[in-house]
Coordinates of C-alpha atoms in Angstrom, one line a residue:
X58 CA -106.2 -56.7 70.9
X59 CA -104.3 -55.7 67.9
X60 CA -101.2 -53.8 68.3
X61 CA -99.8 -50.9 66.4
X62 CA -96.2 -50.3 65.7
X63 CA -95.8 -47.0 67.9
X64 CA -93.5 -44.3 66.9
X65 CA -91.5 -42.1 69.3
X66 CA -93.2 -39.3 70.6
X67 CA -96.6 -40.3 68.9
X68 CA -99.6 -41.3 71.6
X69 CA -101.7 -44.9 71.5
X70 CA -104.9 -43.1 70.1
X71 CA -103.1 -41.3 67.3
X72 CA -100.7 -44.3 65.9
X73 CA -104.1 -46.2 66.0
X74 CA -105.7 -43.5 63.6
X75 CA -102.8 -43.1 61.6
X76 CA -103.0 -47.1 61.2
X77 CA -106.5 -46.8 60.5
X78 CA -106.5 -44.2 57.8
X79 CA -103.8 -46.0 56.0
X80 CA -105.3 -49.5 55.8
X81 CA -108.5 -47.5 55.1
X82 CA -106.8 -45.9 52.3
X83 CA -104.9 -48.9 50.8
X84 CA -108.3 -50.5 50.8
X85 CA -110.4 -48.2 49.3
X86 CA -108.5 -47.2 46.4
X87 CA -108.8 -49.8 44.3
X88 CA -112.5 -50.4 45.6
X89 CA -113.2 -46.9 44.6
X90 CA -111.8 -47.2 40.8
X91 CA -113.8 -50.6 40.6
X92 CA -116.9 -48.5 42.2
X93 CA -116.5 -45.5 39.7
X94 CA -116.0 -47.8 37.0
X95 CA -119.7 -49.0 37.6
X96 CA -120.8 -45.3 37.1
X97 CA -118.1 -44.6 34.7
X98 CA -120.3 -46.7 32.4
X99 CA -123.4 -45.0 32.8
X100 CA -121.7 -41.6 32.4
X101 CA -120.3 -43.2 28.9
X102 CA -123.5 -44.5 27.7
X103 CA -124.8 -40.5 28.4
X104 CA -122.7 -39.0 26.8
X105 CA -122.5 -40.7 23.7
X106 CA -126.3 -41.1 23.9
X107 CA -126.4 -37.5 24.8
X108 CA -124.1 -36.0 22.2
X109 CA -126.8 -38.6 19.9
X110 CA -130.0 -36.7 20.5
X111 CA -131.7 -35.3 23.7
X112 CA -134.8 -38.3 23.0
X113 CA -132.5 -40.9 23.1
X114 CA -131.1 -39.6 26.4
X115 CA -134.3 -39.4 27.8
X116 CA -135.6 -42.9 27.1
X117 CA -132.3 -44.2 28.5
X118 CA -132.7 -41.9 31.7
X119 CA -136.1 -43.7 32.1
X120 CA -135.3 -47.0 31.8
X121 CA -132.2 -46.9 34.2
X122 CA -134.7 -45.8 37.1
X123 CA -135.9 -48.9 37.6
X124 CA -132.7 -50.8 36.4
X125 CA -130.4 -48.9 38.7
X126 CA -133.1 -49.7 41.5
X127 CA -132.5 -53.5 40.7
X128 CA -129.0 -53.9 41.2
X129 CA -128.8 -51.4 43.4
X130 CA -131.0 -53.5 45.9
X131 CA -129.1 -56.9 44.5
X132 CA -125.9 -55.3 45.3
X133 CA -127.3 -54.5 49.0
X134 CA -128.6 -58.0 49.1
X135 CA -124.8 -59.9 48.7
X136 CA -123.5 -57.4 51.3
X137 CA -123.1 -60.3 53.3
X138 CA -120.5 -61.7 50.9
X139 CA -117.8 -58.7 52.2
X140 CA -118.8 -59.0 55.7
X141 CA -118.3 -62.7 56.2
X142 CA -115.4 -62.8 54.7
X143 CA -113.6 -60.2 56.0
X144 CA -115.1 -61.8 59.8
X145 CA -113.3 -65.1 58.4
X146 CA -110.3 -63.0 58.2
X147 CA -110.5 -61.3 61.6
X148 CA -111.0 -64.7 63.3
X149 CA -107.9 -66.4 61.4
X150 CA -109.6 -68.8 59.8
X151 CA -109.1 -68.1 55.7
X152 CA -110.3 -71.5 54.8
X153 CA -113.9 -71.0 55.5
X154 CA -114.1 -68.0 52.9
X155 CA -114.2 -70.2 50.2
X156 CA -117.5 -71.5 51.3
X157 CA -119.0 -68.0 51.3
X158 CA -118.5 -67.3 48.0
X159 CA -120.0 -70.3 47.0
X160 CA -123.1 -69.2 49.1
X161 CA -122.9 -66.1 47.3
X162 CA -122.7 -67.6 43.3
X163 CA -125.5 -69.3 44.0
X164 CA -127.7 -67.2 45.7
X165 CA -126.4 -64.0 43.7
X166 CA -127.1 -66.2 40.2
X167 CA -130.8 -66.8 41.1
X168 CA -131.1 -63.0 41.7
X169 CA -130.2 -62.2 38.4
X170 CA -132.1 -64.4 37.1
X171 CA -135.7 -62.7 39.0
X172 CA -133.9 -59.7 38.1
X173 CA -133.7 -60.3 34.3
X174 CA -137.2 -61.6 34.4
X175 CA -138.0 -58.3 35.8
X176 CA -137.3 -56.0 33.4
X177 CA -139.7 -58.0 30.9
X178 CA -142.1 -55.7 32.7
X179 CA -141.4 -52.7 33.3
X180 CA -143.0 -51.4 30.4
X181 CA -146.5 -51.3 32.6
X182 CA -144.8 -50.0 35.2
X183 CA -143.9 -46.8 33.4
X184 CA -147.3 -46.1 32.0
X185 CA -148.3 -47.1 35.2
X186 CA -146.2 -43.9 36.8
X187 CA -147.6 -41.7 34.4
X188 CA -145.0 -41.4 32.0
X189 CA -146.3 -41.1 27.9
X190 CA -146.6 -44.5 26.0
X191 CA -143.6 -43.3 23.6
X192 CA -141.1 -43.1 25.7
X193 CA -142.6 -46.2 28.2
X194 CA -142.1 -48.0 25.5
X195 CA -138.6 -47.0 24.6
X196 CA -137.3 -46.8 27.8
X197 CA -139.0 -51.0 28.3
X198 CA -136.8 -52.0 25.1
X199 CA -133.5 -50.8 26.5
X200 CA -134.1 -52.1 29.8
X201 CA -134.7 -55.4 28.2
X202 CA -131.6 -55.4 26.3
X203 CA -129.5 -54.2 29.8
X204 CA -131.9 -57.2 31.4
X205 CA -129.5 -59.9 30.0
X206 CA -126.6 -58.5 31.8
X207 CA -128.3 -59.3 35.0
X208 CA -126.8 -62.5 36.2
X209 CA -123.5 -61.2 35.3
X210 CA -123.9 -58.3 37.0
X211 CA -125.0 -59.8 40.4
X212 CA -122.1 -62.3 40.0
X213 CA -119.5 -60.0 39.5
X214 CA -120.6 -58.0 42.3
X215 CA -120.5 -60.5 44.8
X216 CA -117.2 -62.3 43.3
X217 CA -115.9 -58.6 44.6
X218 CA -117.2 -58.7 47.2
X219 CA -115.5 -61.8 48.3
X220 CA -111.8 -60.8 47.3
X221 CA -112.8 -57.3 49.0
X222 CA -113.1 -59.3 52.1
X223 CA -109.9 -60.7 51.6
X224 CA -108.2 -57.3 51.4
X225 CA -107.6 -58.3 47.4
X226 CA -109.1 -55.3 46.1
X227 CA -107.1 -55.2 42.9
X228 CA -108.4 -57.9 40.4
X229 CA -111.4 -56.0 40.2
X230 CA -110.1 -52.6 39.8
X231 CA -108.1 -53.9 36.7
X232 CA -111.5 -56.0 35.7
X233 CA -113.1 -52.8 35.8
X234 CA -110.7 -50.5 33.8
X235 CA -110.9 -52.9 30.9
X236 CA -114.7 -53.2 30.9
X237 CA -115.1 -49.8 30.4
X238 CA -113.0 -49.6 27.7
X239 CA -114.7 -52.2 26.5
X240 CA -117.8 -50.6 27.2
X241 CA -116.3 -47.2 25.2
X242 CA -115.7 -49.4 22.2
X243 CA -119.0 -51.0 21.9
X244 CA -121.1 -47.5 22.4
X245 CA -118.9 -45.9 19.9
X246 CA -119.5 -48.7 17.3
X247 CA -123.4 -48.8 18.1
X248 CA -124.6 -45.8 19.0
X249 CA -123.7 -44.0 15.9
X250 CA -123.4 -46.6 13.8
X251 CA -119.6 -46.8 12.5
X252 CA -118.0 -49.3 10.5
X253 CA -121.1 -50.4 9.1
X254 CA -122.9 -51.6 12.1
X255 CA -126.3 -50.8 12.6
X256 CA -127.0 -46.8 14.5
X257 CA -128.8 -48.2 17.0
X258 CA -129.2 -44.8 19.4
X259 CA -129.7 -45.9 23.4
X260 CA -130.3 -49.1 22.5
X261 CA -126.5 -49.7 21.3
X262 CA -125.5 -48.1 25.0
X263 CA -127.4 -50.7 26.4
X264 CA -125.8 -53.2 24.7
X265 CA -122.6 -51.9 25.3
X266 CA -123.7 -51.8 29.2
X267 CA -125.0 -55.9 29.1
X268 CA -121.4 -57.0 27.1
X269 CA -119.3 -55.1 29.6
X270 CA -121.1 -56.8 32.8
X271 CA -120.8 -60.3 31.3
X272 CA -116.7 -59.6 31.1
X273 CA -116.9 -58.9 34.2
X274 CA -118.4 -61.3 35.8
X275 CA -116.2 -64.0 33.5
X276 CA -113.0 -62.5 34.0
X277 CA -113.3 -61.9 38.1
X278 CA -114.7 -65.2 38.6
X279 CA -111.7 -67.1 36.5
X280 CA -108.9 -65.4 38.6
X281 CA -111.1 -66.6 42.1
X282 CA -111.4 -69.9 40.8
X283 CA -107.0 -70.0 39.5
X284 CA -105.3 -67.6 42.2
X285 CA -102.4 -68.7 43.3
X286 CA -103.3 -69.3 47.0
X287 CA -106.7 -70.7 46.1
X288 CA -106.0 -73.8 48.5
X289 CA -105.4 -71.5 51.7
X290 CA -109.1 -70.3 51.1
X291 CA -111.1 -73.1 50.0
X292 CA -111.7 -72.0 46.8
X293 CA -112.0 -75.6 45.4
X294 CA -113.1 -77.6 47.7
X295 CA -117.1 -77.6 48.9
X296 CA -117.5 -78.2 52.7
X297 CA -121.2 -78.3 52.4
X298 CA -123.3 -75.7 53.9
X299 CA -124.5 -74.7 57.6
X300 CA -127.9 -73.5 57.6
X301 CA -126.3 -70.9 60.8
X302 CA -123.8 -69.8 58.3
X303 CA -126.2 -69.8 55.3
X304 CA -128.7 -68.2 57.2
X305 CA -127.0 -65.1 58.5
X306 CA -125.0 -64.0 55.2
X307 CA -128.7 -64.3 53.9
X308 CA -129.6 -62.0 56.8
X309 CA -126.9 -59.4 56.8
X310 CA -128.0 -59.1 53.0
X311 CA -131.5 -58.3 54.0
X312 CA -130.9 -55.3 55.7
X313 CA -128.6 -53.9 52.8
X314 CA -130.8 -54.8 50.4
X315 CA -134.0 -53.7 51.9
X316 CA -131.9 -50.2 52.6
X317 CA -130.7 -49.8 48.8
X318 CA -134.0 -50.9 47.4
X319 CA -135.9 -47.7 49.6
X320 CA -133.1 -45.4 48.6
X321 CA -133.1 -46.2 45.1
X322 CA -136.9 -46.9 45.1
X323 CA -137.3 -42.7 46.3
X324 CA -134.4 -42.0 43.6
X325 CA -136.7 -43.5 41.0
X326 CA -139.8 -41.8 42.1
X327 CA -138.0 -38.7 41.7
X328 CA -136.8 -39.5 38.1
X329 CA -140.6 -40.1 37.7
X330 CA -141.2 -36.7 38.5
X331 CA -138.6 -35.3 36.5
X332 CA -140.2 -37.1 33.5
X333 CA -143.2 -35.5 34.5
X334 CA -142.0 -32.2 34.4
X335 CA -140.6 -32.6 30.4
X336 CA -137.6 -33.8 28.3
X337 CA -135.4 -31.2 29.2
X338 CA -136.1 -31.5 33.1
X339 CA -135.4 -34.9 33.0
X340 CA -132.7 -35.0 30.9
X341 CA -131.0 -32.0 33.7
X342 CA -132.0 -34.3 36.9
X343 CA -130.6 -37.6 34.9
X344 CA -127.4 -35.6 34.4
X345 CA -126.9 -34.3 37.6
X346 CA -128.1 -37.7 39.5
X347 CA -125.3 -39.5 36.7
X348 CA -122.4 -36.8 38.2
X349 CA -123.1 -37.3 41.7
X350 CA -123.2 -41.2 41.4
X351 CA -120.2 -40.8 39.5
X352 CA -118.5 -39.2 42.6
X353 CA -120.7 -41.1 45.8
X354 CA -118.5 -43.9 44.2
X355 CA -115.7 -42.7 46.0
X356 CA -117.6 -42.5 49.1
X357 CA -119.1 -46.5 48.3
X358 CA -115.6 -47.0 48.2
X359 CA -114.4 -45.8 51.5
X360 CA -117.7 -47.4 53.1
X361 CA -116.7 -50.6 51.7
X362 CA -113.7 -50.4 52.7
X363 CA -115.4 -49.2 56.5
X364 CA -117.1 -52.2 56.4
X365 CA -113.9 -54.5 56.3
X366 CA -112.3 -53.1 59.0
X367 CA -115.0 -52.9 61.1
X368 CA -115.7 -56.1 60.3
X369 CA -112.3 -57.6 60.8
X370 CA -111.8 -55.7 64.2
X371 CA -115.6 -57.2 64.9
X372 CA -114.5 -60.4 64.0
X373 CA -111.5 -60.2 66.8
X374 CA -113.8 -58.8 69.4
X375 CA -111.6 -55.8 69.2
X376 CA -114.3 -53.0 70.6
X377 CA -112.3 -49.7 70.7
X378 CA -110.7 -50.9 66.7
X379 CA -114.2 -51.0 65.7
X380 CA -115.8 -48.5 66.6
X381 CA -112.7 -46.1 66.0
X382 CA -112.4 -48.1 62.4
X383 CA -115.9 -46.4 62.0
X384 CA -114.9 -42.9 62.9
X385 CA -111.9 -42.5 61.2
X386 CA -114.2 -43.8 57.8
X387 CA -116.6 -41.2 58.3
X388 CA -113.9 -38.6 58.8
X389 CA -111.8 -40.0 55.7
X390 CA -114.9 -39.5 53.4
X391 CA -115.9 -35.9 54.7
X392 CA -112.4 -34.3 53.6
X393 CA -111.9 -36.3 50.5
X394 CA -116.1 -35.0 49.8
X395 CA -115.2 -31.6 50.3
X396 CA -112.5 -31.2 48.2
X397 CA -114.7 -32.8 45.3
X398 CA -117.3 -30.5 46.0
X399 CA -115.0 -27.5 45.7
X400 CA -114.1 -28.9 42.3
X401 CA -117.8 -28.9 40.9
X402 CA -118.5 -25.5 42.6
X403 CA -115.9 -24.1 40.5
X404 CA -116.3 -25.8 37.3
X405 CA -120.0 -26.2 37.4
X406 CA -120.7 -24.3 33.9
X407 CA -117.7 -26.4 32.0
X408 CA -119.2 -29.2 33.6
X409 CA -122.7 -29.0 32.1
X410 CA -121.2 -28.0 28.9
X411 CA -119.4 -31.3 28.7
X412 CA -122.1 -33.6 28.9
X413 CA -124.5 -31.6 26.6
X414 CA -124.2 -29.4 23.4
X415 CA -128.2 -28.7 23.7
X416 CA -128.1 -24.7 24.8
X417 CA -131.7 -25.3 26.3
X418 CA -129.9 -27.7 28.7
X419 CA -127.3 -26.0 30.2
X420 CA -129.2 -23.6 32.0
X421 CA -131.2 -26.3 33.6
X422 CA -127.7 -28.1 34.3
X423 CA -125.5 -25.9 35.7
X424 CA -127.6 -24.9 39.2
X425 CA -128.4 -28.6 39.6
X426 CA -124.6 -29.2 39.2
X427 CA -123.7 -26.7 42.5
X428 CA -126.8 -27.9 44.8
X429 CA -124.9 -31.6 43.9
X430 CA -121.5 -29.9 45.9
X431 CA -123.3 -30.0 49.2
X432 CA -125.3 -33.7 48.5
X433 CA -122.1 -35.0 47.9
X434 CA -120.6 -34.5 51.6
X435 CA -123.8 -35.7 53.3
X436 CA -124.7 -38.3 51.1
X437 CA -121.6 -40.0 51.1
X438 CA -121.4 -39.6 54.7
X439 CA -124.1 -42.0 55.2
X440 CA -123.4 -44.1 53.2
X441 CA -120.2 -44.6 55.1
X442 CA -121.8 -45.2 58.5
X443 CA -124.6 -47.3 57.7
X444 CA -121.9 -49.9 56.0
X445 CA -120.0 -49.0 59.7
X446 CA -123.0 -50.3 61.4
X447 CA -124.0 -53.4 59.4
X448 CA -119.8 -54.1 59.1
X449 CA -120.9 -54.6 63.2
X450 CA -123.7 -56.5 62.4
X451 CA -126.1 -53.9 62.8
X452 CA -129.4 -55.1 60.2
X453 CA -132.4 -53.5 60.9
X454 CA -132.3 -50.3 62.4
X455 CA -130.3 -48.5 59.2
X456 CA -133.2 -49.9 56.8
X457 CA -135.8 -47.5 59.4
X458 CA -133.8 -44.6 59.0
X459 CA -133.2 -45.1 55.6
X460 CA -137.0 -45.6 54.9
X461 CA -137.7 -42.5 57.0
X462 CA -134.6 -40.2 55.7
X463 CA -135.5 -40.8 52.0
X464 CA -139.3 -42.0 51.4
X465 CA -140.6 -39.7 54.5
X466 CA -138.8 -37.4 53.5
X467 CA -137.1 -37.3 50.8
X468 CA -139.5 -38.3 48.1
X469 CA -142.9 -36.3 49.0
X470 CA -140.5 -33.3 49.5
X471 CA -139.4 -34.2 46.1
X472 CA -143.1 -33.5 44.2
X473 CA -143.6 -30.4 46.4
X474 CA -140.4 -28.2 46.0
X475 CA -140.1 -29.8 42.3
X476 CA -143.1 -30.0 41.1
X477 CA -145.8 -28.1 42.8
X478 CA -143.4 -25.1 43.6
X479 CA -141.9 -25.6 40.2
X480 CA -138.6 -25.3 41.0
X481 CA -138.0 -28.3 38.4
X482 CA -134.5 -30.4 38.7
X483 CA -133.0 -28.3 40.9
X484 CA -136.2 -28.8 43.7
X485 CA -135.3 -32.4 42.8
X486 CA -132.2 -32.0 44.0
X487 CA -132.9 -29.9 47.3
X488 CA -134.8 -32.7 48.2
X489 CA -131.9 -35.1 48.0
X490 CA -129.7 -32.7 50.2
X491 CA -132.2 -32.5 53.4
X492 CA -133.2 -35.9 53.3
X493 CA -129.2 -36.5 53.1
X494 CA -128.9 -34.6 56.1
X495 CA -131.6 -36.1 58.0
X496 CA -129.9 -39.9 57.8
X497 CA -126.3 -39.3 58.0
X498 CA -127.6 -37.4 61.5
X499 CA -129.8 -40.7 62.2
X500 CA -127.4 -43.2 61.4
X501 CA -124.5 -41.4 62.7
X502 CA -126.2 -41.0 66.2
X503 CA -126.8 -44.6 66.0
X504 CA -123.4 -45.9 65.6
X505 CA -122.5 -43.7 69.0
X506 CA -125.4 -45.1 70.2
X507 CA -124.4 -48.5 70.1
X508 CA -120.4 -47.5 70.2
X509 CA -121.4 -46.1 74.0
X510 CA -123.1 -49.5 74.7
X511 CA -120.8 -51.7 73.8
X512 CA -118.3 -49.9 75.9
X513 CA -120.7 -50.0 78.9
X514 CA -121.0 -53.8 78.1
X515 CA -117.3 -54.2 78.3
X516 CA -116.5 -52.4 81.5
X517 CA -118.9 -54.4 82.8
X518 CA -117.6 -57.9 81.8
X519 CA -114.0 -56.7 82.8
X520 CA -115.6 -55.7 86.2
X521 CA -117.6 -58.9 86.7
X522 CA -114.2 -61.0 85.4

């Protein structure tokens, strides 16, 4: 079992959470700049496209439905980058990280690649949803454009992954702070046209989005493959591949994936009904949904950084770090949610106002901004658990109360109290909120679940010993 450096006066249990909270911490913060930064880009490409014209904003609310559902559900896929590696960790053996990473360029760079064919089509899917042919086909030429960023995205996501694992968090934070000023440059230039380049509306954000993904993924990748203590981790040298091995970072992925690919699959069907209710409704809801995904970073963060040490405890076989690893996560993430909530309760108007100048708008924003203060303590909450349970190795039981917190749920409450009650984006978001509830109770009452188990299952080993 791991120890903990005690202090006087201070009992086992707390010296462990105090441990806990600060490894948690020291994790998480860089993961949750690198995380925002993801969000960070969208929120630039809004409001430039935003201050642009309220169309513009709409066709590139609509075409990153189904893009955010893609690498949402990519990013859910390599999960089981982070958890290997961080197992590798736990079990002291540092030289077989190496070789999942190398799982993970591959298999990361073929999803891409599906996933920049992908958006070749999704034109017919937006007619298909019922959206008007103007702005299906708008919305299918930016997501062509952010199509080519695919492969870099996927890459750098799962070259984070891997130095996550490691407890290297850094690299990518800095990565991420320079592609989004990167990214601020390229909008400013495009989107409005200055210095004699072309105005080129939400097209030029989306082109600002696909040049900051491809730094990225170059940049993280070139400091993995010339760190310093490369050697130690087998960043060079190929050791072939266990099908065992291969197999179950494959698996671990599944699970993520499949659970990111519901959730953001019910995220897009609302967006659909947004679009159906009007411009101005959908251009509220894409707000709103861009603030709070700007914020659940945080929370992605601290779940990430859940997953590590759970995993690193799981990797030890150290039952009571794990599951208390899990815990003290969860608890992290509901105090550091509710003072962010606070924040947008109070500045909710302000708030609205800075994203749009439109004066039809910001009625529609600012109620869709203070139902957002209680999704964000839930939401993020579950987030934070499920990556507890699959940091365990828990797979298929968080994708069946995902799919029955936010498509049972979740999306048919969605059309009723938004569109045939006509409460508009703020129904949108109501629905969010109690099918938020509904899985971090689920998925919460799972990890004790199991917890209680494995305790049971370890008393009884030490009995029959």
């Amino acid at each position: 079992m791991y120890q903990v450096p005690i202090r006087p006066g201070e009992s086992w249990m707390r010296a462990r959470v105090r441990r806990h909270v600060y490894e948690l911490l020291r994790l998480a913060l860089p993961v949750i700049v690198a995380r925002a930064g993801l969000i960070l880009m969208a929120l630039v490409d809004t409001l430039f496209v935003g201050r642009y014209g309220s169309a513009d904003l709409a066709h590139l609310s609509i075409a990153n439905a189904p893009i955010g559902s893609m690498i949402g559900t990519s990013t859910g896929l390599v999960i089981g980058t982070l958890v290997m590696s961080a197992n590798a960790l736990g079990r002291n053996r540092p030289d077989e990280c190496g070789a999942v990473w190398h799982r993970a360029l591959i298999y990361g760079g073929a999803i891409g690649l599906v996933l920049a064919v992908l958006c070749h089509f999704i034109e017919p899917l937006l007619v298909l949803t019922g959206q008007t042919p103007e702005l299906s086909k708008a919305g299918a030429d930016i997501a062509i454009v952010l199509g080519w960023g695919m492969p870099a995205a996927v890459i750098y996501t799962v070259t984070a992954f891997f130095l996550e694992g490691l407890k290297r968090p850094v690299p990518g934070m800095i990565a991420m702070i320079v592609a989004n000023l990167l990214n601020a440059l390229v909008n400013w230039l495009l989107v409005f046209g200055v210095a004699g380049l072309p105005e080129l509306g939400a097209i030029g954000a989306a082109w600002a989005s696909t040049a900051s993904r491809i730094f990225l993924a170059a940049s993280l990748v070139a400091y993995v493959w010339w760190m310093r203590d490369r050697d130690a981790y087998g960043i060079r040298r190929w050791r072939g591949w266990r099908w065992r091995d291969w197999s179950k970072q494959r698996q671990l992925g599944y699970g993520g994936g499949l659970s990111i690919f519901i959730e953001s699959g019910a995220f897009t069907a609302l967006t659909f009904f947004a679009g159906l209710l009007g411009t101005l409704p959908l251009a509220a809801y894409s707000i709103g949904l861009n603030l709070i995904a700007l914020i659940f970073m945080v929370a992605l963060g601290l779940a990430s950084a859940t997953a590590v040490r759970v995993g690193i405890a799981h990797g030890r076989h150290d039952l009571k770090d794990m599951v208390l690893a899990g815990w003290v996560g969860l608890g992290v993430n509901s105090v550091v949610m509710v003072l962010l909530g606070a924040v947008l309760w109070l500045f909710a108007r302000p708030i609205a106002e800075a994203y749009t100048s439109d004066p039809a708008l910001i009625p529609l924003l600012v109620p869709v901004v203070l139902v957002s203060t209680f999704i964000l303590l839930v939401d993020g909450g579950q987030v934070v658990v499920a990556n507890a349970l699959r940091g365990r190795g828990d797979v298929v039981v968080p994708t069946l109360l995902h799919t029955i917190s936010y498509v049972v749920v979740m999306t048919p409450l969605g059309w009723f109290l938004g569109v045939h009650l006509g409460r508009g984006a703020v129904g949108l978001f109501e629905a969010i909120l109690i099918a938020s509830v509904v899985s971090v109770g689920l998925l919460a009452g799972r990890f004790h679940l199991l917890a209680r188990g494995d305790t049971r299952a370890s008393a009884a080993a030490g009995a029959a010993a």
